[in-house]
PDB file of C-alpha atoms and ligand atoms in Angstrom:
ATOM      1  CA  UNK A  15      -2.685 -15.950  13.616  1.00 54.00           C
ATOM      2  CA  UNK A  16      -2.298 -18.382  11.050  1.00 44.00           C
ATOM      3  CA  UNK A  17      -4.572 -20.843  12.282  1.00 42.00           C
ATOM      4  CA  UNK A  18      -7.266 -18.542  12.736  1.00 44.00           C
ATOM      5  CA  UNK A  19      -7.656 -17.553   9.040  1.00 55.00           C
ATOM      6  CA  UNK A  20      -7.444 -20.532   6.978  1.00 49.00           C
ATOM      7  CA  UNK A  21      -8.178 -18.237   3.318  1.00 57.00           C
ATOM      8  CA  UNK A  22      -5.275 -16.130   4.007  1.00 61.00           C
ATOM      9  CA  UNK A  23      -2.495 -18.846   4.190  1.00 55.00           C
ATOM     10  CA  UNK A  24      -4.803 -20.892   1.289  1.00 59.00           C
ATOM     11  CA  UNK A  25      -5.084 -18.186  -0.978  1.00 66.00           C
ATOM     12  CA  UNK A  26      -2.098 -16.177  -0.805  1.00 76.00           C
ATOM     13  CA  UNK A  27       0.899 -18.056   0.912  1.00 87.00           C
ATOM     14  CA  UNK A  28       1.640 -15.157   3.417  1.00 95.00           C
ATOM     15  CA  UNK A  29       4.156 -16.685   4.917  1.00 95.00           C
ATOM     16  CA  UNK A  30       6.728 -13.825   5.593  1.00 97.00           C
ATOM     17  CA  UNK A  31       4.597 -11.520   6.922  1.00 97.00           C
ATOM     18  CA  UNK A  32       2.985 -13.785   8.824  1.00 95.00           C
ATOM     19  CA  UNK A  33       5.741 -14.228  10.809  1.00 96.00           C
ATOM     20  CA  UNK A  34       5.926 -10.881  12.265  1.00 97.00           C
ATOM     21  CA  UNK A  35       4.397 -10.248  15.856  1.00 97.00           C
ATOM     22  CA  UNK A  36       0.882  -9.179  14.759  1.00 97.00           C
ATOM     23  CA  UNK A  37       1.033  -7.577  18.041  1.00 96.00           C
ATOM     24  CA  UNK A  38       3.984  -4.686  16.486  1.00 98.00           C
ATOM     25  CA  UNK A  39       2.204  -4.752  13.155  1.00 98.00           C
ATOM     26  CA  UNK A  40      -0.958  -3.617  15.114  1.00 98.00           C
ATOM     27  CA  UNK A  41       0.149  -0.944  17.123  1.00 97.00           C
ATOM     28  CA  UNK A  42       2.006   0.587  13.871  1.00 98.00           C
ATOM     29  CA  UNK A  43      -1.136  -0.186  11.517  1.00 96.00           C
ATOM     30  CA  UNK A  44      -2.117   2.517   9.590  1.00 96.00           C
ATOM     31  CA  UNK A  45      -5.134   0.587   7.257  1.00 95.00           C
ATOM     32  CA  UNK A  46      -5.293  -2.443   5.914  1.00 97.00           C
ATOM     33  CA  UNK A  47      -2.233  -4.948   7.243  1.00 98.00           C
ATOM     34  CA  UNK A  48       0.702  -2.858   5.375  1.00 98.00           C
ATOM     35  CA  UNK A  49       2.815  -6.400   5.776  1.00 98.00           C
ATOM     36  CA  UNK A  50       0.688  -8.892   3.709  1.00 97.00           C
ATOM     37  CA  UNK A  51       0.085  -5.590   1.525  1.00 98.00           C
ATOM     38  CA  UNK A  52       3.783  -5.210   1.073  1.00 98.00           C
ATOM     39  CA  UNK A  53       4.743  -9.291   0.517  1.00 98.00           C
ATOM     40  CA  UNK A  54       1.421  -9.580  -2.102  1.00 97.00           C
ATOM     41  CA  UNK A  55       3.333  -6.825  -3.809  1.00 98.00           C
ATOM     42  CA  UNK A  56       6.832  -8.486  -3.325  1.00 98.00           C
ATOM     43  CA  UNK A  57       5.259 -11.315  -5.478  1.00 97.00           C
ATOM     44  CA  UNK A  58       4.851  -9.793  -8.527  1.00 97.00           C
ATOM     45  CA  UNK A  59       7.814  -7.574  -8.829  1.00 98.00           C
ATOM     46  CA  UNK A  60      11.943  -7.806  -9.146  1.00 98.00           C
ATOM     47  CA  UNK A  61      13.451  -6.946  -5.836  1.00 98.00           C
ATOM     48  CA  UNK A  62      17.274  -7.225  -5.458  1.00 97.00           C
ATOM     49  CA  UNK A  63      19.808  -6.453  -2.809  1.00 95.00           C
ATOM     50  CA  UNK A  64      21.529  -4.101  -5.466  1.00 94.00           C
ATOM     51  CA  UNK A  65      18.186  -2.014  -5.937  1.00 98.00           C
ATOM     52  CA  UNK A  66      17.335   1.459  -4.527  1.00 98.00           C
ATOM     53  CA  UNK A  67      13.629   1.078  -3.343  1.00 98.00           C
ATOM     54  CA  UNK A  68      11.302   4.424  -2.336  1.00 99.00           C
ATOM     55  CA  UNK A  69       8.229   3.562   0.151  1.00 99.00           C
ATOM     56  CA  UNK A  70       6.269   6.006  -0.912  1.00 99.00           C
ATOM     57  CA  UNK A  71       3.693   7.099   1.390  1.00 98.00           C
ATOM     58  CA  UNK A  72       5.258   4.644   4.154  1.00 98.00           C
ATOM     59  CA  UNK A  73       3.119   5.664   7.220  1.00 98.00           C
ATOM     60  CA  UNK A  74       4.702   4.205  10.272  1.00 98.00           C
ATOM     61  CA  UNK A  75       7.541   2.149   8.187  1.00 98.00           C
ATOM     62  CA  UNK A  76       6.467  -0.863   8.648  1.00 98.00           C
ATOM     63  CA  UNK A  77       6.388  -1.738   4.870  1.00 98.00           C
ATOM     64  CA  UNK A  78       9.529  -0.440   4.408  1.00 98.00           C
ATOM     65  CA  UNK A  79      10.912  -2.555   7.254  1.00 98.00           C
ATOM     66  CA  UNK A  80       9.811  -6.138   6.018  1.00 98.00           C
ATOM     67  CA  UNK A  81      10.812  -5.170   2.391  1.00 98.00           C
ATOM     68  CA  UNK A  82      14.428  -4.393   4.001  1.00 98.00           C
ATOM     69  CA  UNK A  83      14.596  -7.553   6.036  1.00 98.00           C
ATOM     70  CA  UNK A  84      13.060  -9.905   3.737  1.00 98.00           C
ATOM     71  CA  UNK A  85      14.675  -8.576   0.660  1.00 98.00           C
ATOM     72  CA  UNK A  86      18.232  -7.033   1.710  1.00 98.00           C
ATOM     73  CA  UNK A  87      17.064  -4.191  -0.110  1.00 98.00           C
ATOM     74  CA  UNK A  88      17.563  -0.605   1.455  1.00 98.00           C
ATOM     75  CA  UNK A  89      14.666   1.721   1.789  1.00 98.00           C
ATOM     76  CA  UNK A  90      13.819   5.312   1.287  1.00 98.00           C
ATOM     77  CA  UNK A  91      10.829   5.263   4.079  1.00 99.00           C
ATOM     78  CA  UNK A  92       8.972   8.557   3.078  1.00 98.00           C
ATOM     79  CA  UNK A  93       5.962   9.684   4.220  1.00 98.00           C
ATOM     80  CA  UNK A  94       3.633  12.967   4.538  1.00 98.00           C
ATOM     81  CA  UNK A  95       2.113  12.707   8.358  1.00 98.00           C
ATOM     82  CA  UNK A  96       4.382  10.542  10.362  1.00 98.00           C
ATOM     83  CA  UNK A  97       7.576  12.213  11.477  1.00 98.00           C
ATOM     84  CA  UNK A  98      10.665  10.818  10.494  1.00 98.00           C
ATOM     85  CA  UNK A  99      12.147  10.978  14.033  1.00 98.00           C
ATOM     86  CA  UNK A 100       8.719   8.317  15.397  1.00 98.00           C
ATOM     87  CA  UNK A 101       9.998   6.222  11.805  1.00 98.00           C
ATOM     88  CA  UNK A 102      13.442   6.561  13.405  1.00 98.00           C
ATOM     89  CA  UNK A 103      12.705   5.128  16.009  1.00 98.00           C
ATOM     90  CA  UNK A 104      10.893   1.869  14.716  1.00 98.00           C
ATOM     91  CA  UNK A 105      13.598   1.277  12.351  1.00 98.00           C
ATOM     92  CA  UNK A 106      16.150   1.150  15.154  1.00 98.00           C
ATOM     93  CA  UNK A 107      14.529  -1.159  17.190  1.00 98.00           C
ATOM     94  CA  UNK A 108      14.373  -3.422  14.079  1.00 98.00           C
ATOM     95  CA  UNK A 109      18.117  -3.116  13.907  1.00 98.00           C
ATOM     96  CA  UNK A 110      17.770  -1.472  10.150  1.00 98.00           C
ATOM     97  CA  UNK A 111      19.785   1.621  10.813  1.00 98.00           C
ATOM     98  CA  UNK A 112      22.240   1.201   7.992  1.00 98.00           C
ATOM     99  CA  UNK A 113      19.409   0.468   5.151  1.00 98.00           C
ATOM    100  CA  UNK A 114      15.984   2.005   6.120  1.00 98.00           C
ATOM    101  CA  UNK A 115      16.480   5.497   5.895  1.00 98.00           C
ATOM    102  CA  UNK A 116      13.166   7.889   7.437  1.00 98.00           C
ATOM    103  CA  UNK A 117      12.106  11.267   5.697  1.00 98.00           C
ATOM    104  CA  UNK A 118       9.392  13.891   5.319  1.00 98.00           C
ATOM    105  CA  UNK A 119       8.472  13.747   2.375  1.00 98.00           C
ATOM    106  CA  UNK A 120       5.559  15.404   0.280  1.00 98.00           C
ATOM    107  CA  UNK A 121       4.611  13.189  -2.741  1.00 98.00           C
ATOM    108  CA  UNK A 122       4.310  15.931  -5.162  1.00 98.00           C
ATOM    109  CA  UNK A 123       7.764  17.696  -3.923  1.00 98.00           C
ATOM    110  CA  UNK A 124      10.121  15.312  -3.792  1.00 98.00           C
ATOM    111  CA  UNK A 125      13.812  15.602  -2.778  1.00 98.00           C
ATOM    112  CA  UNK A 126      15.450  13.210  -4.940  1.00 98.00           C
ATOM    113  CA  UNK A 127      17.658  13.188  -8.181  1.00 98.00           C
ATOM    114  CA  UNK A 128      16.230  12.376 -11.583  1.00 98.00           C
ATOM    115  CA  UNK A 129      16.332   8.454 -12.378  1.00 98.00           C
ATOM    116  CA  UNK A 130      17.598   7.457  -8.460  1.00 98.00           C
ATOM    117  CA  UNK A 131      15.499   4.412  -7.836  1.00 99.00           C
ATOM    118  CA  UNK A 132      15.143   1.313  -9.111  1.00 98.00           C
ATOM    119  CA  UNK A 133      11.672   1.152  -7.459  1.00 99.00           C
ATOM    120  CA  UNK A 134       9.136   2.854  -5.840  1.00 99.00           C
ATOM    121  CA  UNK A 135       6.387   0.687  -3.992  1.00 99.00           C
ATOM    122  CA  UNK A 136       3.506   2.877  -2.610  1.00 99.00           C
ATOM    123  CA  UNK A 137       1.343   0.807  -0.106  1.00 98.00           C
ATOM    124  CA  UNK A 138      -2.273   1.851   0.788  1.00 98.00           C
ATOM    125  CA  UNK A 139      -1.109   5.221  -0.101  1.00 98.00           C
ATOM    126  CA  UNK A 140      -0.311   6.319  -3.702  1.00 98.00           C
ATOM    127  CA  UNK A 141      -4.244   7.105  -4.061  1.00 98.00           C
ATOM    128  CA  UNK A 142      -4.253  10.143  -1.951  1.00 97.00           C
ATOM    129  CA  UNK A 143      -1.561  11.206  -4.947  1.00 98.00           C
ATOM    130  CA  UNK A 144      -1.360   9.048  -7.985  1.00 98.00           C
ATOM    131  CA  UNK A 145      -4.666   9.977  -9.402  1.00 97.00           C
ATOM    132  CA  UNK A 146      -3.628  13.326 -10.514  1.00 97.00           C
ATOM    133  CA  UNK A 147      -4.038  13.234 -14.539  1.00 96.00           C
ATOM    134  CA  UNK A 148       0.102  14.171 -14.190  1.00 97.00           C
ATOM    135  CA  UNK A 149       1.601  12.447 -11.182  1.00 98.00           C
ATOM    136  CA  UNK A 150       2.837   9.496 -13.721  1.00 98.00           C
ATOM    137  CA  UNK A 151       4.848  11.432 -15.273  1.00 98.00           C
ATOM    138  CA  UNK A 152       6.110  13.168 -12.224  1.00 98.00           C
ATOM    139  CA  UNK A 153       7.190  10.358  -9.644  1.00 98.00           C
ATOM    140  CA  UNK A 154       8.453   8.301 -13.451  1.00 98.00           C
ATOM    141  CA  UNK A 155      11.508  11.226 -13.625  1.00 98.00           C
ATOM    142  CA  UNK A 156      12.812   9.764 -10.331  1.00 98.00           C
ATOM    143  CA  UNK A 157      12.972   5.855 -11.412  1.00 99.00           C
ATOM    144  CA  UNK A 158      15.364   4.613 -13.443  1.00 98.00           C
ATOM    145  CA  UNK A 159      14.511   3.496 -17.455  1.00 98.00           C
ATOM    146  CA  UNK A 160      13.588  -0.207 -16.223  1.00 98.00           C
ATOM    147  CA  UNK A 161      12.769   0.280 -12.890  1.00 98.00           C
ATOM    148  CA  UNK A 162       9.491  -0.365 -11.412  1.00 99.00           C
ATOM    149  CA  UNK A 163       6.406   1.409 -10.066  1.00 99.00           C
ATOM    150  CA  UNK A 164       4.696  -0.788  -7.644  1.00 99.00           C
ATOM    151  CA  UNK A 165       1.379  -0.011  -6.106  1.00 98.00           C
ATOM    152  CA  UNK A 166      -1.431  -1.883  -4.187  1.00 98.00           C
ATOM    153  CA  UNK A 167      -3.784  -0.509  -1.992  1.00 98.00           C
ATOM    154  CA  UNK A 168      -7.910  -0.273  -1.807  1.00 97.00           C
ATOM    155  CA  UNK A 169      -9.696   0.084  -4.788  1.00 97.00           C
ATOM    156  CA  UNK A 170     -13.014  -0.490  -6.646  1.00 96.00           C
ATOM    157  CA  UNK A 171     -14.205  -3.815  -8.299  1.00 96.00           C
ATOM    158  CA  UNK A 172     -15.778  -1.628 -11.098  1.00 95.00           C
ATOM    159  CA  UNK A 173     -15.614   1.693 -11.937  1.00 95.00           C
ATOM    160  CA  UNK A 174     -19.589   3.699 -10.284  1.00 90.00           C
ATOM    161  CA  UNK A 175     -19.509   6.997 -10.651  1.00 86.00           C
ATOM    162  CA  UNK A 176     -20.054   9.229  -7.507  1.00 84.00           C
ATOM    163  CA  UNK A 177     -23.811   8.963  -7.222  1.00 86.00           C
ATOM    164  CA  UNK A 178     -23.482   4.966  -7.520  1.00 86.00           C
ATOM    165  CA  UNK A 179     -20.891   5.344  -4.903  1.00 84.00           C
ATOM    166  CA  UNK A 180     -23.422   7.197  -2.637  1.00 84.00           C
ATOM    167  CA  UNK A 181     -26.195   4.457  -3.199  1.00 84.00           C
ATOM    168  CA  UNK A 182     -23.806   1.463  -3.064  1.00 82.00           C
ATOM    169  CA  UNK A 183     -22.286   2.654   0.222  1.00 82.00           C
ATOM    170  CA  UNK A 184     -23.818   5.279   1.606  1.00 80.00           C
ATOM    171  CA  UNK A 185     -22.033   7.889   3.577  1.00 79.00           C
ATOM    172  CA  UNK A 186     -18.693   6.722   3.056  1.00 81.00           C
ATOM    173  CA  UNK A 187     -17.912   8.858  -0.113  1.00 84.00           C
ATOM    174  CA  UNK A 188     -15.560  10.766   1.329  1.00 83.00           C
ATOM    175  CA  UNK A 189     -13.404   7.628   2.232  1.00 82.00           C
ATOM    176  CA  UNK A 190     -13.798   6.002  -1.287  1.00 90.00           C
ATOM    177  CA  UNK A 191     -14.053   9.069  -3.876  1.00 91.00           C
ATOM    178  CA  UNK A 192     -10.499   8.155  -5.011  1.00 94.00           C
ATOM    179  CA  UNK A 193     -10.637   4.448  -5.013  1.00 96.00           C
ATOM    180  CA  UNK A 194     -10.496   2.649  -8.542  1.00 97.00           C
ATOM    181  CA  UNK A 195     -10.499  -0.293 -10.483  1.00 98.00           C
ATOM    182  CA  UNK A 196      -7.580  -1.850 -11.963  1.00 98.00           C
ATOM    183  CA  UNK A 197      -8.835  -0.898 -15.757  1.00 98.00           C
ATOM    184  CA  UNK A 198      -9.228   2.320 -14.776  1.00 98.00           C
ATOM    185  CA  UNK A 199      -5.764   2.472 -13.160  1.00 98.00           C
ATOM    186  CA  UNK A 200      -3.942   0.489 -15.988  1.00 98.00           C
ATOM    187  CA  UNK A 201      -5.743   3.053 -18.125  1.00 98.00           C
ATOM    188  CA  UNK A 202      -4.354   5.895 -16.073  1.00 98.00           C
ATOM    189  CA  UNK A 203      -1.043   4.495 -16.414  1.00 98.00           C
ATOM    190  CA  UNK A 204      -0.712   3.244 -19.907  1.00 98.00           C
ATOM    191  CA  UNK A 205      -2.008   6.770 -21.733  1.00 98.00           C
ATOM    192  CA  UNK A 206       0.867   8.673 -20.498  1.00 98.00           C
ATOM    193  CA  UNK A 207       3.435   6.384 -22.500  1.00 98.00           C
ATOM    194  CA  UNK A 208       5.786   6.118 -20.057  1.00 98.00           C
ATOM    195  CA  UNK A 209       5.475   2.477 -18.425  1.00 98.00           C
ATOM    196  CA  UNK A 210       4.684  -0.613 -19.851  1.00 98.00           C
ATOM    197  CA  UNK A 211       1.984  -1.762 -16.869  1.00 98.00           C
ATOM    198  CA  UNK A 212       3.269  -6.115 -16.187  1.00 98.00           C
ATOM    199  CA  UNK A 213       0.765  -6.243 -13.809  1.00 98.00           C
ATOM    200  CA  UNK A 214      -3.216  -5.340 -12.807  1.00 98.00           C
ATOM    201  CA  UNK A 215      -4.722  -7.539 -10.829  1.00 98.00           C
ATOM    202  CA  UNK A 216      -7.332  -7.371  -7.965  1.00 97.00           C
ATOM    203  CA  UNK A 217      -6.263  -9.427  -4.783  1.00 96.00           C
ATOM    204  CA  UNK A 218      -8.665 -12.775  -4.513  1.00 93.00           C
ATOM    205  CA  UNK A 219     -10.676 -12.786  -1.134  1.00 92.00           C
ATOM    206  CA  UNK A 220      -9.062  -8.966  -0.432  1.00 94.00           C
ATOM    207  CA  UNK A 221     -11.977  -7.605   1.006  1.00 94.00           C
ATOM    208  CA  UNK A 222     -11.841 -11.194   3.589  1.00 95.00           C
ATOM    209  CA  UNK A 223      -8.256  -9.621   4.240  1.00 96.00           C
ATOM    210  CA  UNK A 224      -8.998  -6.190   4.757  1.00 97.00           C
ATOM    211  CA  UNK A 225     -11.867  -7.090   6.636  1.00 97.00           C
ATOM    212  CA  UNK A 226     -10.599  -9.503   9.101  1.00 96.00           C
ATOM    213  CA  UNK A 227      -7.512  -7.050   9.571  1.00 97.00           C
ATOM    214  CA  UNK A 228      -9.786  -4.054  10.906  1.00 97.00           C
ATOM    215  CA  UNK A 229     -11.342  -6.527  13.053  1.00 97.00           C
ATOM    216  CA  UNK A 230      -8.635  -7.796  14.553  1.00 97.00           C
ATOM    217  CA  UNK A 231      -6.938  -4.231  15.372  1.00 97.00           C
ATOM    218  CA  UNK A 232     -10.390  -2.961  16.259  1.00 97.00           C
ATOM    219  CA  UNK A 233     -10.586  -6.110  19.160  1.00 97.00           C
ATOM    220  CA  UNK A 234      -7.306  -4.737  20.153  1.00 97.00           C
ATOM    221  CA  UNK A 235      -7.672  -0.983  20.138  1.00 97.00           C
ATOM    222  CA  UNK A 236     -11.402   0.078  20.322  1.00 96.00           C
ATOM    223  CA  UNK A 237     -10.675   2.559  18.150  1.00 94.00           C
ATOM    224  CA  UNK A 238     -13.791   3.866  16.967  1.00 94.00           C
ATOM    225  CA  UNK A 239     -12.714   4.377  13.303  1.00 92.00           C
ATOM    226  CA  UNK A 240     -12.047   1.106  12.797  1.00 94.00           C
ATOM    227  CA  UNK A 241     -15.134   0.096  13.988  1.00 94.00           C
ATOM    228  CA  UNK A 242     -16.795   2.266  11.217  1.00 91.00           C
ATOM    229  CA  UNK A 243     -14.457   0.915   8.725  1.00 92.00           C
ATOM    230  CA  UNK A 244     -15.272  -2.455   9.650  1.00 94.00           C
ATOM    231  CA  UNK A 245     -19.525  -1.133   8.952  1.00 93.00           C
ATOM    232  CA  UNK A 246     -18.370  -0.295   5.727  1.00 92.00           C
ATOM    233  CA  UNK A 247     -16.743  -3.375   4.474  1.00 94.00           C
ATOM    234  CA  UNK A 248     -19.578  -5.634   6.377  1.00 94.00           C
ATOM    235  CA  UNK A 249     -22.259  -3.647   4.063  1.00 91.00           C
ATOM    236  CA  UNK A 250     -20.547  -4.088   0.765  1.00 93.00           C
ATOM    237  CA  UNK A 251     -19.327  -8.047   1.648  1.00 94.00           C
ATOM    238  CA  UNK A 252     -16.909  -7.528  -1.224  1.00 94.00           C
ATOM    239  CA  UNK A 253     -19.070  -6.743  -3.738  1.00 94.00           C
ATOM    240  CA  UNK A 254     -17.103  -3.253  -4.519  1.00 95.00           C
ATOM    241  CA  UNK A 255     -14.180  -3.309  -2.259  1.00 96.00           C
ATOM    242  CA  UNK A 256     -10.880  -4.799  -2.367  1.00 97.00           C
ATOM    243  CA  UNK A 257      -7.365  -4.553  -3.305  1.00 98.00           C
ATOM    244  CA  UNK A 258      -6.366  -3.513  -6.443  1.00 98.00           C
ATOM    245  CA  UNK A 259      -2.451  -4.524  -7.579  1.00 98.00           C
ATOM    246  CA  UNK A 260       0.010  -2.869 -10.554  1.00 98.00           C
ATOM    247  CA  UNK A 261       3.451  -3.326 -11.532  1.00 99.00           C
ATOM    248  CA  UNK A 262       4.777  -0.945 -14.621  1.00 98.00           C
ATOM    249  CA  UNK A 263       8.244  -0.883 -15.456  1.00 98.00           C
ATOM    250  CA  UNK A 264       9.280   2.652 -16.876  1.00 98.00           C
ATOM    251  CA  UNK A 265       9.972   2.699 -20.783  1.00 98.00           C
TER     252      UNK A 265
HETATM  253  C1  SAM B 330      -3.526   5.002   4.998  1.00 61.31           C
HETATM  254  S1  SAM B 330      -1.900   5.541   5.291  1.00 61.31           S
HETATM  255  C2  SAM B 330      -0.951   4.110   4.845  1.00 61.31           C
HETATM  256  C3  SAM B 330       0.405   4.147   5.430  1.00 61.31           C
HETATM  257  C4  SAM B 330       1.272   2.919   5.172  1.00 61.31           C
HETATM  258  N1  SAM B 330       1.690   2.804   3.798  1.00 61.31           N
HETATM  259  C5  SAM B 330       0.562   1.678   5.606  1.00 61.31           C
HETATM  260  O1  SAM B 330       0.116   0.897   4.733  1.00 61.31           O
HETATM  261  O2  SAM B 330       0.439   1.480   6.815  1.00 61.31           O
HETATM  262  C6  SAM B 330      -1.636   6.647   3.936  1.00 61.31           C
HETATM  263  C7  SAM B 330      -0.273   7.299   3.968  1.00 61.31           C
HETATM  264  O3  SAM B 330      -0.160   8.106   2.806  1.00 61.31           O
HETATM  265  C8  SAM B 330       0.671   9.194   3.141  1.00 61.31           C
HETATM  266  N2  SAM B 330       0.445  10.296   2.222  1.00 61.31           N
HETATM  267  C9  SAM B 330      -0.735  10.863   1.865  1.00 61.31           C
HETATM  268  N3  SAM B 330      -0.525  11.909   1.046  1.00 61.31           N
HETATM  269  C10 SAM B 330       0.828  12.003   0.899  1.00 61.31           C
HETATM  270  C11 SAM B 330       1.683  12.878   0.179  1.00 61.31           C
HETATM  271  N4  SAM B 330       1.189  13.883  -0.551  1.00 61.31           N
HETATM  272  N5  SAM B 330       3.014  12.675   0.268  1.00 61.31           N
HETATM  273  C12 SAM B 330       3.531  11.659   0.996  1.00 61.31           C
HETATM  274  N6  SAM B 330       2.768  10.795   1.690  1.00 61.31           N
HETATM  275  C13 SAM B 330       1.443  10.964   1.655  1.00 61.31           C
HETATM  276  C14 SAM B 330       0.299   9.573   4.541  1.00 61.31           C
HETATM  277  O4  SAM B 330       1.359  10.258   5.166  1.00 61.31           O
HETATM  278  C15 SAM B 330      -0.026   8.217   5.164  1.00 61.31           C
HETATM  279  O5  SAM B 330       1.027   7.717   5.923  1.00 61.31           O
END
């Protein structure tokens, strides 16, 4: 896959990820390629065999899977609408039994003592959550005081309020309505108090990404909501859509 898109190796030195079968990563795809998602991430944050790392939002575990492998680190693989028996399952085969562990989870309820990880990574997921004025301080009582929040996922070059939303892209409100920009995120984060935000960033040639990975499960699966997902990105060529990054670290 490599060869065939020169910007991703150029721009963003995928090169962990990219060795996965895209093959595995496709049939447990969820959105945009939750590998390079998870190893952009992995570049701008602290990730240690001795650390206790929450997936938050981890789909079909395939983020919390590469993070295990690549960084010896083991994994709380949570997630809302994928059982953790099908996780189970995925993390077996991978031979990650002993430090990927699967649960249902619901973001807002979670099951876990005060202070218990060192991280929590959320991947193309903490915006169905994290834009609650008061889920900051929420999921921050279950990391450690240094530990680190870590989220990347879609988001908004700008900030357009809903009826710029409708004109920019029309008919895909309901997909986008919580998608922001990193200001507004980094604002969202740094009013509470509780982090100190290292990183906001917005993912060079994301929208290339994002786009080329719907295109290439879409050849694959002919699943039809991929093929409207792929409309949507075509229309905007990148002028509003991409991949917004953050790293805080909890005061
Ligand atoms: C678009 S999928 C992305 C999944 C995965 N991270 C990936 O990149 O392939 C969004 C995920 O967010 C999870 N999610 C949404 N709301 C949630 C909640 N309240 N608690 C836990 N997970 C939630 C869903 O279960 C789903 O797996």
């Amino acid at each position: 896959m490599a060869d065939e898109t020169p910007f991703l190796s150029g721009t963003h030195q995928l090169t962990r990820s990219m060795a996965y079968d895209p093959d595995w990563v496709v049939e447990h795809s969820m959105g945009p390629n939750a590998l390079w998602l998870a190893e952009l991430l992995s570049q701008v944050m602290t990730l240690t065999d001795e650390m206790r790392v929450l997936d938050l939002g981890c789909g079909r575990a395939l983020s919390s899977i590469f993070l295990s492998k690549e960084f010896a680190v083991p994994v709380w693989a949570a997630d809302l609408w994928t059982p953790p028996s099908t996780n189970w399952q995925t993390i077996y085969a991978a031979g990650l039994q002993s430090r990927v562990f699967p649960l249902y989870v619901d973001a807002c309820a979670l099951p876990f003592a005060d202070e218990y990880f060192d991280a929590v990574v959320s991947i193309d997921a903490y915006h169905y959550f994290g834009i609650d004025e008061a889920y900051l301080g929420y999921i921050s009582r279950f990391i450690r005081p240094g530990g680190q929040l870590a989220v990347i996922g879609p988001g908004l070059r700008e900030e357009l309020d809903d009826f710029a939303l409708q004109d920019a892209m029309p008919g895909w409100i309901k997909d986008i309505i919580s998608f922001h920009s990193v200001e507004w995120w980094r604002q969202h984060w740094e009013k509470t108090g509780l982090v100190n935000v290292l990183v906001a960033d917005w993912v060079p040639n994301s929208w290339q990404l994002w786009t080329y990975w719907c295109k290439y499960c879409y050849e694959r699966t002919s699943r039809s909501n991929l093929l409207e997902q792929l409309a949507m990105l075509r229309s905007d060529q990148g002028k509003n859509l991409g991949f917004v990054r953050l790293v805080a670290v909890k005061r």
